[in-house]
Coordinates of C-alpha atoms (C1' of nucleotides) in Angstrom, one line a residue:
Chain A
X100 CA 0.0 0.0 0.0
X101 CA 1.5 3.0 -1.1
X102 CA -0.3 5.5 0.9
X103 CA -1.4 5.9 4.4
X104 CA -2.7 8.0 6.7
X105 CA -0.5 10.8 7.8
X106 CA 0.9 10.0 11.2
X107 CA -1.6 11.3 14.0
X108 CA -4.7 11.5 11.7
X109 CA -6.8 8.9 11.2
X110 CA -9.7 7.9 9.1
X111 CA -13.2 7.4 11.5
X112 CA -14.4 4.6 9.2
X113 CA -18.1 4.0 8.7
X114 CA -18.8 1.4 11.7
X115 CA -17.6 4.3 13.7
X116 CA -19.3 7.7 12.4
X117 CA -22.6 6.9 14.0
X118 CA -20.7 7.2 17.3
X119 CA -19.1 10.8 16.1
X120 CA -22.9 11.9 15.2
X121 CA -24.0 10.4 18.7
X122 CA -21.8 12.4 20.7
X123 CA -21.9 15.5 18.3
X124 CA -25.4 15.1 18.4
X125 CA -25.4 15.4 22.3
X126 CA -23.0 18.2 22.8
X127 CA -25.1 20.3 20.5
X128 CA -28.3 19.8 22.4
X129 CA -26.7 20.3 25.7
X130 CA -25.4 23.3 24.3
X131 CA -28.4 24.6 23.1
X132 CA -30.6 23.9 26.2
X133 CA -28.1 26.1 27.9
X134 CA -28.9 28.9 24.9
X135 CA -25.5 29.0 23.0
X136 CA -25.8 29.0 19.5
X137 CA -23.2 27.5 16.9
X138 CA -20.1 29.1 15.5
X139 CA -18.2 27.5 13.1
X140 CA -14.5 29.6 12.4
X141 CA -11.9 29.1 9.7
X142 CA -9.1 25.6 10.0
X143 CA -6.3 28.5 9.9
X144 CA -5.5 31.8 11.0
X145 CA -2.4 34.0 11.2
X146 CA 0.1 32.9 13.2
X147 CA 0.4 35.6 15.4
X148 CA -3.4 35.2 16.4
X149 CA -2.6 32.5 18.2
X150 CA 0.9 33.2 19.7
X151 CA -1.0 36.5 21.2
X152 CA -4.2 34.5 21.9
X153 CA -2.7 31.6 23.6
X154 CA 0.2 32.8 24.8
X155 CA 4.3 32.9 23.8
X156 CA 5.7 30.6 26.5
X157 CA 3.2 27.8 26.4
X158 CA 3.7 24.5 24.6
X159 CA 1.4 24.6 22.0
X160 CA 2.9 27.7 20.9
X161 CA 6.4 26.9 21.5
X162 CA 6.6 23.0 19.8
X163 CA 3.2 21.9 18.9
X164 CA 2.1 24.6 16.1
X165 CA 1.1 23.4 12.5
X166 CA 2.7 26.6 10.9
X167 CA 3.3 26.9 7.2
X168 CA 3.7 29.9 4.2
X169 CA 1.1 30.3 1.9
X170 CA 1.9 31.4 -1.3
X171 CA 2.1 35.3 -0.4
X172 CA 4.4 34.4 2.1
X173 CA 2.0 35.0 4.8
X174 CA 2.5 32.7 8.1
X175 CA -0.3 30.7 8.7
X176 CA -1.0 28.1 11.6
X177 CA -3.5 25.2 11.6
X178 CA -6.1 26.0 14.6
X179 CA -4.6 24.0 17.8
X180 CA -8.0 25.2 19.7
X181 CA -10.8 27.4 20.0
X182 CA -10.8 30.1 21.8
X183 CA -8.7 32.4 20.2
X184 CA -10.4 32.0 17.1
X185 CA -13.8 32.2 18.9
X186 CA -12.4 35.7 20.5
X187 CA -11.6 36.9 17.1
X188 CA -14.7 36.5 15.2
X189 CA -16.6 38.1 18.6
X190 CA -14.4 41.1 18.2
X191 CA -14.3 41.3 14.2
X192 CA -18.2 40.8 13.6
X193 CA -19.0 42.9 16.7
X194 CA -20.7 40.0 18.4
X195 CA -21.4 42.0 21.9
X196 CA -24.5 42.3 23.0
X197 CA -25.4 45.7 24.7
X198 CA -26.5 43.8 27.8
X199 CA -25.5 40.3 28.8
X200 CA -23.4 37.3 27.5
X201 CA -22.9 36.3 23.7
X202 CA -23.0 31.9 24.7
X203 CA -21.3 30.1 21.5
X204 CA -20.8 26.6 20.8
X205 CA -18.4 25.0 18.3
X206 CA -17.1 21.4 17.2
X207 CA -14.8 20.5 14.7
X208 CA -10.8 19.1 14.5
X209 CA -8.1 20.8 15.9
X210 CA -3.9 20.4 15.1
X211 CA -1.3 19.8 17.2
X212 CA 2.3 18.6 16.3
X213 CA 2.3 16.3 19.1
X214 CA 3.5 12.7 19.7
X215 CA 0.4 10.5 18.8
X216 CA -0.3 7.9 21.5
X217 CA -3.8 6.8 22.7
X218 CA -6.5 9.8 23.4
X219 CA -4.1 11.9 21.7
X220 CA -3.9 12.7 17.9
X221 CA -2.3 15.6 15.9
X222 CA -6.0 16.3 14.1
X223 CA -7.9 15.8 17.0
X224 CA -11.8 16.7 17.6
X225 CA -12.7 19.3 20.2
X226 CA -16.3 20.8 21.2
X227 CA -16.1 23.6 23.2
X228 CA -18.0 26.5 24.8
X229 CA -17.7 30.1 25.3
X230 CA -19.6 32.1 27.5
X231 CA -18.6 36.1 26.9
X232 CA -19.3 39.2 28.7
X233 CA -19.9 37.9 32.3
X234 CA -17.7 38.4 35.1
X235 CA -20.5 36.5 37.0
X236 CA -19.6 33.1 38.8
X237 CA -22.7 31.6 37.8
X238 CA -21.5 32.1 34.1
X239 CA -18.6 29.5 35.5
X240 CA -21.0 27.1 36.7
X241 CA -23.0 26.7 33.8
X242 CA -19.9 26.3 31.6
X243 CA -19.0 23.6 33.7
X244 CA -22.3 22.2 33.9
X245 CA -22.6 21.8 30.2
X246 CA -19.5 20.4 30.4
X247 CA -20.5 17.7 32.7
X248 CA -23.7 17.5 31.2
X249 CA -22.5 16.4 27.8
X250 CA -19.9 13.9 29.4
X251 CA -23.0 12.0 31.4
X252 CA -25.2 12.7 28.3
X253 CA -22.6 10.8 26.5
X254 CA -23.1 7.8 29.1
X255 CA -20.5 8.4 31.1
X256 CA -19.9 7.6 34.8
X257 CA -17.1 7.4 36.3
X258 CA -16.2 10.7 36.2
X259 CA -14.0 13.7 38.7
X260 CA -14.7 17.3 38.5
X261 CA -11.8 19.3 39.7
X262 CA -11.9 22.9 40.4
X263 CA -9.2 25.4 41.6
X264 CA -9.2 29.4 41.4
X265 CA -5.7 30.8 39.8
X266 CA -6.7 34.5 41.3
X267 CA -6.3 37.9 39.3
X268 CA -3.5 40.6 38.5
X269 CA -4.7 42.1 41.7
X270 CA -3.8 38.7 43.7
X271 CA -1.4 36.8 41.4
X272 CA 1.8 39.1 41.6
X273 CA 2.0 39.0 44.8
X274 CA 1.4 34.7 45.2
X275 CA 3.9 33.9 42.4
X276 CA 7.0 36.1 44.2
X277 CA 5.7 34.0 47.8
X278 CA 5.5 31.0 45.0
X279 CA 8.9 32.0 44.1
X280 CA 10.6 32.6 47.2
X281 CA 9.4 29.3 48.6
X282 CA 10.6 27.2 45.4
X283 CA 14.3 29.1 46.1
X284 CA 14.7 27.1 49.0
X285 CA 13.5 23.6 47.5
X286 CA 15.0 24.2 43.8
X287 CA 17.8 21.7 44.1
X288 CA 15.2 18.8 44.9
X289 CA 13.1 19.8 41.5
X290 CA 13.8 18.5 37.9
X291 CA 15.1 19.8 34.9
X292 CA 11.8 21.4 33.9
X293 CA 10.7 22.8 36.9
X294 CA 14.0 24.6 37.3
X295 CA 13.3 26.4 34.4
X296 CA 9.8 27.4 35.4
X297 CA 10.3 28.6 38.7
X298 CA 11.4 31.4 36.9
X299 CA 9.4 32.1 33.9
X300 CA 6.2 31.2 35.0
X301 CA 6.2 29.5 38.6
X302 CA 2.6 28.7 38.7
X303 CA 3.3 25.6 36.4
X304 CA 5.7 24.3 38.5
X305 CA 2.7 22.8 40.3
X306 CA 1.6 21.0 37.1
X307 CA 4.3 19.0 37.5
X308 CA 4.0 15.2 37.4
X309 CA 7.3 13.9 38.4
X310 CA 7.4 12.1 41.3
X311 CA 10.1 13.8 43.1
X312 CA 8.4 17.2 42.9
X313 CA 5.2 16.6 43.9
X314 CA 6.5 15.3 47.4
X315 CA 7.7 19.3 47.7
X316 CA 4.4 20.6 47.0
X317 CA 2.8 20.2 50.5
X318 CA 4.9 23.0 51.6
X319 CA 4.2 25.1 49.3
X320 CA 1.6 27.8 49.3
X321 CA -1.4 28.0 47.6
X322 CA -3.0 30.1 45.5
X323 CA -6.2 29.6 47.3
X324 CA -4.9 30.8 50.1
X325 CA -3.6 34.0 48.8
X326 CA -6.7 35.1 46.8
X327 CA -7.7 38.6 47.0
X328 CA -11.6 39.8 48.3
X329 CA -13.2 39.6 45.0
X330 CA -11.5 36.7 44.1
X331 CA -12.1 34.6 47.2
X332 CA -15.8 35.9 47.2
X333 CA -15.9 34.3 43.3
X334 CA -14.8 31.3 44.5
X335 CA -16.7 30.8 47.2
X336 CA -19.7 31.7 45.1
X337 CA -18.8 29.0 42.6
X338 CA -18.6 26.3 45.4
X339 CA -21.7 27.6 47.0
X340 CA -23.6 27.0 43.7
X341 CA -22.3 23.3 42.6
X342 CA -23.3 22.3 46.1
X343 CA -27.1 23.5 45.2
X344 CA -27.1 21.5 41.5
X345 CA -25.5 18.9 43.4
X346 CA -22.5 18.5 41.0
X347 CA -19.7 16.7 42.8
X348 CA -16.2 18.0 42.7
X349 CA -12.7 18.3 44.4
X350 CA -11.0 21.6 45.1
X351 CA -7.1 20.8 43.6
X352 CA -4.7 23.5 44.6
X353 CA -2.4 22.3 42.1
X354 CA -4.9 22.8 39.2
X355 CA -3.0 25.1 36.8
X356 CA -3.9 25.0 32.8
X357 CA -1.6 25.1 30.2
X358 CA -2.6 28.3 28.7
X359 CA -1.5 31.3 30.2
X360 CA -4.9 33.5 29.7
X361 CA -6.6 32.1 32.4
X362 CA -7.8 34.0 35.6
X363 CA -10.1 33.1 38.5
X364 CA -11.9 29.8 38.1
X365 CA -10.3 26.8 36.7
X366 CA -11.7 23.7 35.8
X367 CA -11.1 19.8 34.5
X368 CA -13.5 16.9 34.1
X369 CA -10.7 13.7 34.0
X370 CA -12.2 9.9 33.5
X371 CA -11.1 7.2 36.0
X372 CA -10.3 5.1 32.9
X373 CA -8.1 6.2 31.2
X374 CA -4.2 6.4 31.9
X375 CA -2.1 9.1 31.5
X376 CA -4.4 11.2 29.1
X377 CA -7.4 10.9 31.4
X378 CA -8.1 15.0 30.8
X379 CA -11.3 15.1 29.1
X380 CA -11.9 18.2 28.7
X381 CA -10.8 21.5 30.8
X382 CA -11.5 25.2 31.0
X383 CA -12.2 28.5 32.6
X384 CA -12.5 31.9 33.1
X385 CA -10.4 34.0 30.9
X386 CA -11.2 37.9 31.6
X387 CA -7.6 39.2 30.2
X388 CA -7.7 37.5 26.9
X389 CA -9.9 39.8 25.0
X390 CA -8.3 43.1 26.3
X391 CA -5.3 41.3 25.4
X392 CA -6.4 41.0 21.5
X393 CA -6.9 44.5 21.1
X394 CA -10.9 44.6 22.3
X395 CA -12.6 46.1 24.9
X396 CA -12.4 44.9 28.7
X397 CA -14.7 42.3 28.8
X398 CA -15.1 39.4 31.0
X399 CA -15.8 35.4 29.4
X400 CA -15.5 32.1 30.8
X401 CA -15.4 28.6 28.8
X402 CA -14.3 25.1 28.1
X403 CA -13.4 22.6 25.4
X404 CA -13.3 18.9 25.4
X405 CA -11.8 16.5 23.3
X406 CA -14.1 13.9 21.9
X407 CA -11.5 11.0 20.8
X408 CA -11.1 10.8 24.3
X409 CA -15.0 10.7 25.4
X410 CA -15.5 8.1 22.6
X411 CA -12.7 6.1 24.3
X412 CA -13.8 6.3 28.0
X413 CA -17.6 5.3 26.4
X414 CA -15.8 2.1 24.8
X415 CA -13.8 1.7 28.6
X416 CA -16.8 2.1 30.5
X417 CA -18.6 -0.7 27.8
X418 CA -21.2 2.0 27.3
X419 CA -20.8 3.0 24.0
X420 CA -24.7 3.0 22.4
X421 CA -26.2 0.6 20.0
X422 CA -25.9 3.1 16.4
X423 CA -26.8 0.2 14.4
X424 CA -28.1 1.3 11.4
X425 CA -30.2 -1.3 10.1
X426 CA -32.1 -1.4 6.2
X427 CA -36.0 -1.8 7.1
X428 CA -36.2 -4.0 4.2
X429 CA -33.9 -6.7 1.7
X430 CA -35.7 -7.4 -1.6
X431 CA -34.4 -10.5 -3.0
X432 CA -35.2 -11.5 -6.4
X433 CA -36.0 -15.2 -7.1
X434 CA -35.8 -15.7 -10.9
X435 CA -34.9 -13.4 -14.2
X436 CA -38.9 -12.5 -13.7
X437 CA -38.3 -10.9 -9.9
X438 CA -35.1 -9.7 -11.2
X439 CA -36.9 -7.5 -13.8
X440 CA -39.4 -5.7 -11.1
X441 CA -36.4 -4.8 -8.9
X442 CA -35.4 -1.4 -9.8
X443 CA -38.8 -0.1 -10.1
X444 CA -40.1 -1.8 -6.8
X445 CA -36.7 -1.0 -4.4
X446 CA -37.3 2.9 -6.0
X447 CA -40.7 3.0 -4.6
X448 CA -40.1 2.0 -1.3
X449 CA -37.1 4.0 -1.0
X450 CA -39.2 6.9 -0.8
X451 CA -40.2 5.9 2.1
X452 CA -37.8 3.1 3.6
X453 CA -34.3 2.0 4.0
X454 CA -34.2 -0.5 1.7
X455 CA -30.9 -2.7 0.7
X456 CA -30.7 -5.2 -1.7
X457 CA -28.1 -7.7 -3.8
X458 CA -26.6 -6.7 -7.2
X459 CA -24.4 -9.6 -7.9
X460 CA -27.6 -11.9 -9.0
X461 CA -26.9 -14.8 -6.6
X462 CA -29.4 -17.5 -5.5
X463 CA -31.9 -16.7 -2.7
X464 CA -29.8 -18.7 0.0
X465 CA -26.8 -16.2 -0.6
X466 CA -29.6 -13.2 -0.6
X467 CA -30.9 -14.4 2.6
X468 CA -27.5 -14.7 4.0
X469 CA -26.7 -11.4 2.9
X470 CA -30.0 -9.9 4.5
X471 CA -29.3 -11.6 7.9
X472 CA -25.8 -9.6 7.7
X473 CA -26.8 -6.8 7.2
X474 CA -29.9 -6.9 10.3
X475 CA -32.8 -6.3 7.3
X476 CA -35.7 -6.8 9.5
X477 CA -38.1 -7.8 6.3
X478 CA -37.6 -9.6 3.1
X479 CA -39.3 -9.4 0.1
X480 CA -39.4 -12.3 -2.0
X481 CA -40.1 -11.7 -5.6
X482 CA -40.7 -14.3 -8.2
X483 CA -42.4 -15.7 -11.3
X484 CA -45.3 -16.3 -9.0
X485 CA -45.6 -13.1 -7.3
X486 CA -45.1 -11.5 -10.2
X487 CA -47.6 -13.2 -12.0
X488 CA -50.7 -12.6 -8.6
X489 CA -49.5 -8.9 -8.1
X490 CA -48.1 -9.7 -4.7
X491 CA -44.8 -10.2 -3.0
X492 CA -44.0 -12.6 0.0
X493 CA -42.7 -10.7 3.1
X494 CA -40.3 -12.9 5.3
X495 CA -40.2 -11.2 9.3
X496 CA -36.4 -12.0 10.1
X497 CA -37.0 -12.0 13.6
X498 CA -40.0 -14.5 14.0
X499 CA -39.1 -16.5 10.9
X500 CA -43.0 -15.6 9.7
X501 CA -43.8 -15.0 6.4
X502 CA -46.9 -13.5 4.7
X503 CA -48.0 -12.4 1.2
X504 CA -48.5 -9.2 0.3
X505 CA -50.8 -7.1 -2.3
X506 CA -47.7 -5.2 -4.4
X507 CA -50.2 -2.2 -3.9
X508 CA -50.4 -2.7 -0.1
X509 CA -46.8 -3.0 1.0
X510 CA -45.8 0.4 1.9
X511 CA -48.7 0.9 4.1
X512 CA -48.2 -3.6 5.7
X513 CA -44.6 -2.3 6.2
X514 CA -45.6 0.9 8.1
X515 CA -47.8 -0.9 10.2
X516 CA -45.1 -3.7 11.1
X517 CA -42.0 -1.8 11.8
X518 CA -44.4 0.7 14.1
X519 CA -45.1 -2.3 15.9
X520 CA -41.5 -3.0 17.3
Chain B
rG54 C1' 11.3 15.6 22.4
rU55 C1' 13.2 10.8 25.8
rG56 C1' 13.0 5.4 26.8
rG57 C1' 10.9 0.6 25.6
rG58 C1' 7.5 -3.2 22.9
rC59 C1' 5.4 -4.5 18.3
rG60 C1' 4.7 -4.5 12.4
rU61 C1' 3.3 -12.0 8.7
rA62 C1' -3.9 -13.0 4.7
rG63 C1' -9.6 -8.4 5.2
rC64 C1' -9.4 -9.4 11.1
rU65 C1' -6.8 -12.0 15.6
rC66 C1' -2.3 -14.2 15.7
rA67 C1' 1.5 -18.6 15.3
rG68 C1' 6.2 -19.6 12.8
rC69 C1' 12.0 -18.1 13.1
rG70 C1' 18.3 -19.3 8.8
rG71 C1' 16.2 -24.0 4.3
rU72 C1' 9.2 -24.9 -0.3
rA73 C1' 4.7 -19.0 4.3
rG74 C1' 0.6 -21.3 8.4
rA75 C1' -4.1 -21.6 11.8
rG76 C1' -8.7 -19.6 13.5
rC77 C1' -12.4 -16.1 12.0
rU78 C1' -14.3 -13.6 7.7
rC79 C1' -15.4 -14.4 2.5
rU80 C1' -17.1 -17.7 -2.0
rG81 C1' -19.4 -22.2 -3.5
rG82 C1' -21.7 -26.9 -2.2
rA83 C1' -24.6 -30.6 1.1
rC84 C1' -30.0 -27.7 1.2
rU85 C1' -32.0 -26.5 -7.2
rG86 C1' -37.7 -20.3 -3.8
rU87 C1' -35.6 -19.0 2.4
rG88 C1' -30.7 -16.4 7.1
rG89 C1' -28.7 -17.9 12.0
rC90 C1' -26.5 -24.3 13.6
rU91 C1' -23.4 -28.3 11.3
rC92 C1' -20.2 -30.6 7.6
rC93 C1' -17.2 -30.4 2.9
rA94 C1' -14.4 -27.7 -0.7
rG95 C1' -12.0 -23.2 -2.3
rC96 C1' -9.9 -17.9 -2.7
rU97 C1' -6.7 -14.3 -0.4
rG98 C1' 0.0 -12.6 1.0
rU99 C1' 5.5 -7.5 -2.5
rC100 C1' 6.1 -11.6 5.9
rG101 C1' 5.8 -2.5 6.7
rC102 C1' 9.8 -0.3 3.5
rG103 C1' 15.3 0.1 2.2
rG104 C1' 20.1 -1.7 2.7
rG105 C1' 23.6 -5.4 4.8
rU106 C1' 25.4 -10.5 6.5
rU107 C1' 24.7 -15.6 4.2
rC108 C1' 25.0 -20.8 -0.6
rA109 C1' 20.1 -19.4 1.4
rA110 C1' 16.6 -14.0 5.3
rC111 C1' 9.7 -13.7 7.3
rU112 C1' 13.8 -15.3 10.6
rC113 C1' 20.2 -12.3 12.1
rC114 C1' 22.3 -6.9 11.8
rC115 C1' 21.6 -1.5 10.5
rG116 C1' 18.5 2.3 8.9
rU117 C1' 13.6 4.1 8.0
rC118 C1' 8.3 4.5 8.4
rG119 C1' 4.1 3.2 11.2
rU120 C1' 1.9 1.8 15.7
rC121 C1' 1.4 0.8 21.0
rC122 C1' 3.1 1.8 26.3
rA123 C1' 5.5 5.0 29.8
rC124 C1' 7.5 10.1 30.4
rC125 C1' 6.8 15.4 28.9
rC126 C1' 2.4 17.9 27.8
rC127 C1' -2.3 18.3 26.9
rA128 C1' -7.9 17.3 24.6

RNA sequence: GUGGGCGUAGCUCAGCGGUAGAGCUCUGGACUGUGGCUCCAGCUGUCGCGGGUUCAACUCCCGUCGUCCACCCCA
């Protein structure tokens, strides 16, 4: 085979799209019972949309970019998420409402130059949410709800909100030097990476996963801890009201996201499932990021979630739904008479049913066969015979009955018999 | 980006210096107008790709690509 699949992207074959609709299908009505309305933005943008947006010292930006030249020389970047795209099509079609939040929904494949492995892809599918224009902590909740909403709408159960509240630039400043002062003292004990962070960006240093510097974090202080009025009122807020829908969580101190425009309210749904990649989706409240891109002030709070990852924890958890797709009916010709009346008959009931049928003339065993394959609840017979009495003969492939049929009365016997399932 | 495992039929895999195999699937038949069970017969391969060692390589060595696992990071 001379060609494949470039590495990272796959093809979602058709045993498997059902599954995509399924859980596209429930995102979207999440989303929309929560009022957000879809947004669909370009694959690429300028580069520098998404250095600014996302932020110069983060990954994605640094290693995981799909950047390339068009033919004006222009640098452009495949999307690797949302939300600075999102951001820039509220600001460049004026989205803002007068008074109250602009709620958007999208879905759609994402790029990162990352090292495939399982859960993780380099086109990947993300939904996502964006609620703009509220600094109000309820805005948070019902991000998250949706969030969790979809997941458990998907099937899902064994699921772990966590939360966590990464302050303001009122409160920040003065945690990260404290952050920074205390990591001074420990920074021999930390590896290679968080060496490096302590001074670019200590908050990450708490993201860390090794094993020898996560036994330093007790010490450390906490954000939570340091949170200014407003901020600690926010958060409390936020708790107060995922008590009252009843949605369990965790408060994580050591909850930091990847992306640097994040303020207040943080958030990540992870699957007991899965391994290493058991993030399935994450977000928060972002109320820099629009000043940032050259708009006006303005508050917004959102998430995305991957849905390879969703689809994989459904197949974990065994609770991935039955998306058969089943033809209502087979017709199977008997003879070179039946054979004749088979375009014009499988065109009628088309119009009305799924109807599937042979088209390599074999005997009515093989046709029967075939029908059983592909779950055809019906068969229609035709032959010399029914040809001949204007009828067909109608095999049920579940209780092995069969009956004949007027030709003239089949839509409406066939109505009246798959109804009855 | 780092370390490791694995690439043999459509699928799951065995084989291991000397003529490429099994099960499932598929096709046909037993059952000449009727599926699922059973039995019989048959089709399918550049042994991922490229080099090297050897009289001889699916097998050993090197490289490469792909894939999986862990780490990093994230969705």
């Amino acid at each position: 085979m001379k060609y494949r699949a470039m590495r990272g992207t796959r093809d979602i074959l058709p045993g498997e799209t059902r599954k995509w609709q399924f859980a596209e299908g429930v995102f979207a009505g999440v989303a929309k019972r929560y009022g957000c309305r879809e947004i669909r933005f370009p694959i690429f943008e300028a580069t520098d949309l998404f250095e600014r947006g996302i932020g110069e010292m983060t990954d994605i930006v640094k290693k995981e970019m799909y950047t390339f030249h068009d033919r004006k020389g222009r640098s452009l970047t495949l999307r690797p998420e949302g939300t600075a795209s999102v951001v820039r099509a509220y600001l460049e079609h004026s989205l803002a409402r007068r008074a109250g939040v602009v709620k958007l929904f999208y879905m759609g494949p994402m790029f990162r130059y990352d090292r495939p492995g399982q859960g993780r892809y380099r086109q990947f599918h993300q939904v996502g949410i964006e609620f703009i224009g509220s600094p109000d902590p309820q805005a948070d909740v019902e991000t998250l709800e949706i969030l969790v909403g979809f997941l458990k709408g998907l099937g899902l159960r064994n699921l772990e909100t966590r939360i966590n509240s990464l302050g303001c630039p009122v409160c920040r400043p003065g945690y990260q030097q404290s952050l920074r002062d205390a990591l001074a003292g420990i920074t021999s004990s930390l590896c290679e990476d968080c060496i490096e962070r302590v001074e670019r960006n200590p908050l990450r240093v708490l993201d860390c996963k090794q094993e020898k510097c996560r036994l330093q974090f007790g010490k450390l202080p906490v954000m939570l801890d340091h949170l200014c009025g407003e901020c600690d009122d926010h958060m409390k807020r936020v708790e107060e009201m995922l008590g009252g829908i009843r949605l369990p969580y965790r408060v994580d101190p050591l909850l930091v996201r990847g992306l640097d425009y994040y303020t207040r309210t943080t958030y990540e749904v992870h699957h007991a499932g899965l391994g290493s990649q058991s993030a399935l989706g994450g977000g928060g409240r972002y109320d820099g990021l629009i000043e940032q891109m050259g708009g006006p002030p303005t508050p917004a709070v959102g998430f995305s979630a991957g849905l390879e990852r969703a689809l994989l924890s459904l197949d974990e958890e065994g609770a991935s739904p039955d998306v058969a797709e089943n033809p209502d009916v087979f017709i199977a010709p008997a003879d070179e008479t039946g054979e004749r009346e088979i375009p014009g008959l499988t065109h009628r009931l088309r119009q009305r049913f799924a109807v599937e049928r042979d088209y390599r003339r074999r005997n009515l065993k093989s046709q029967f066969k075939s029908a059983a394959d592909h779950g055809a609840r019906f068969v229609i017979i035709l032959g010399e015979q029914e040809v001949a009495e204007g009828s067909v003969a109608v095999k049920d492939m579940e209780s092995g009955e069969q009956a004949k049929v007027p030709l003239s009365a089949i839509e409406e016997w066939l109505e009246a018999n798959l109804a009855s399932l």
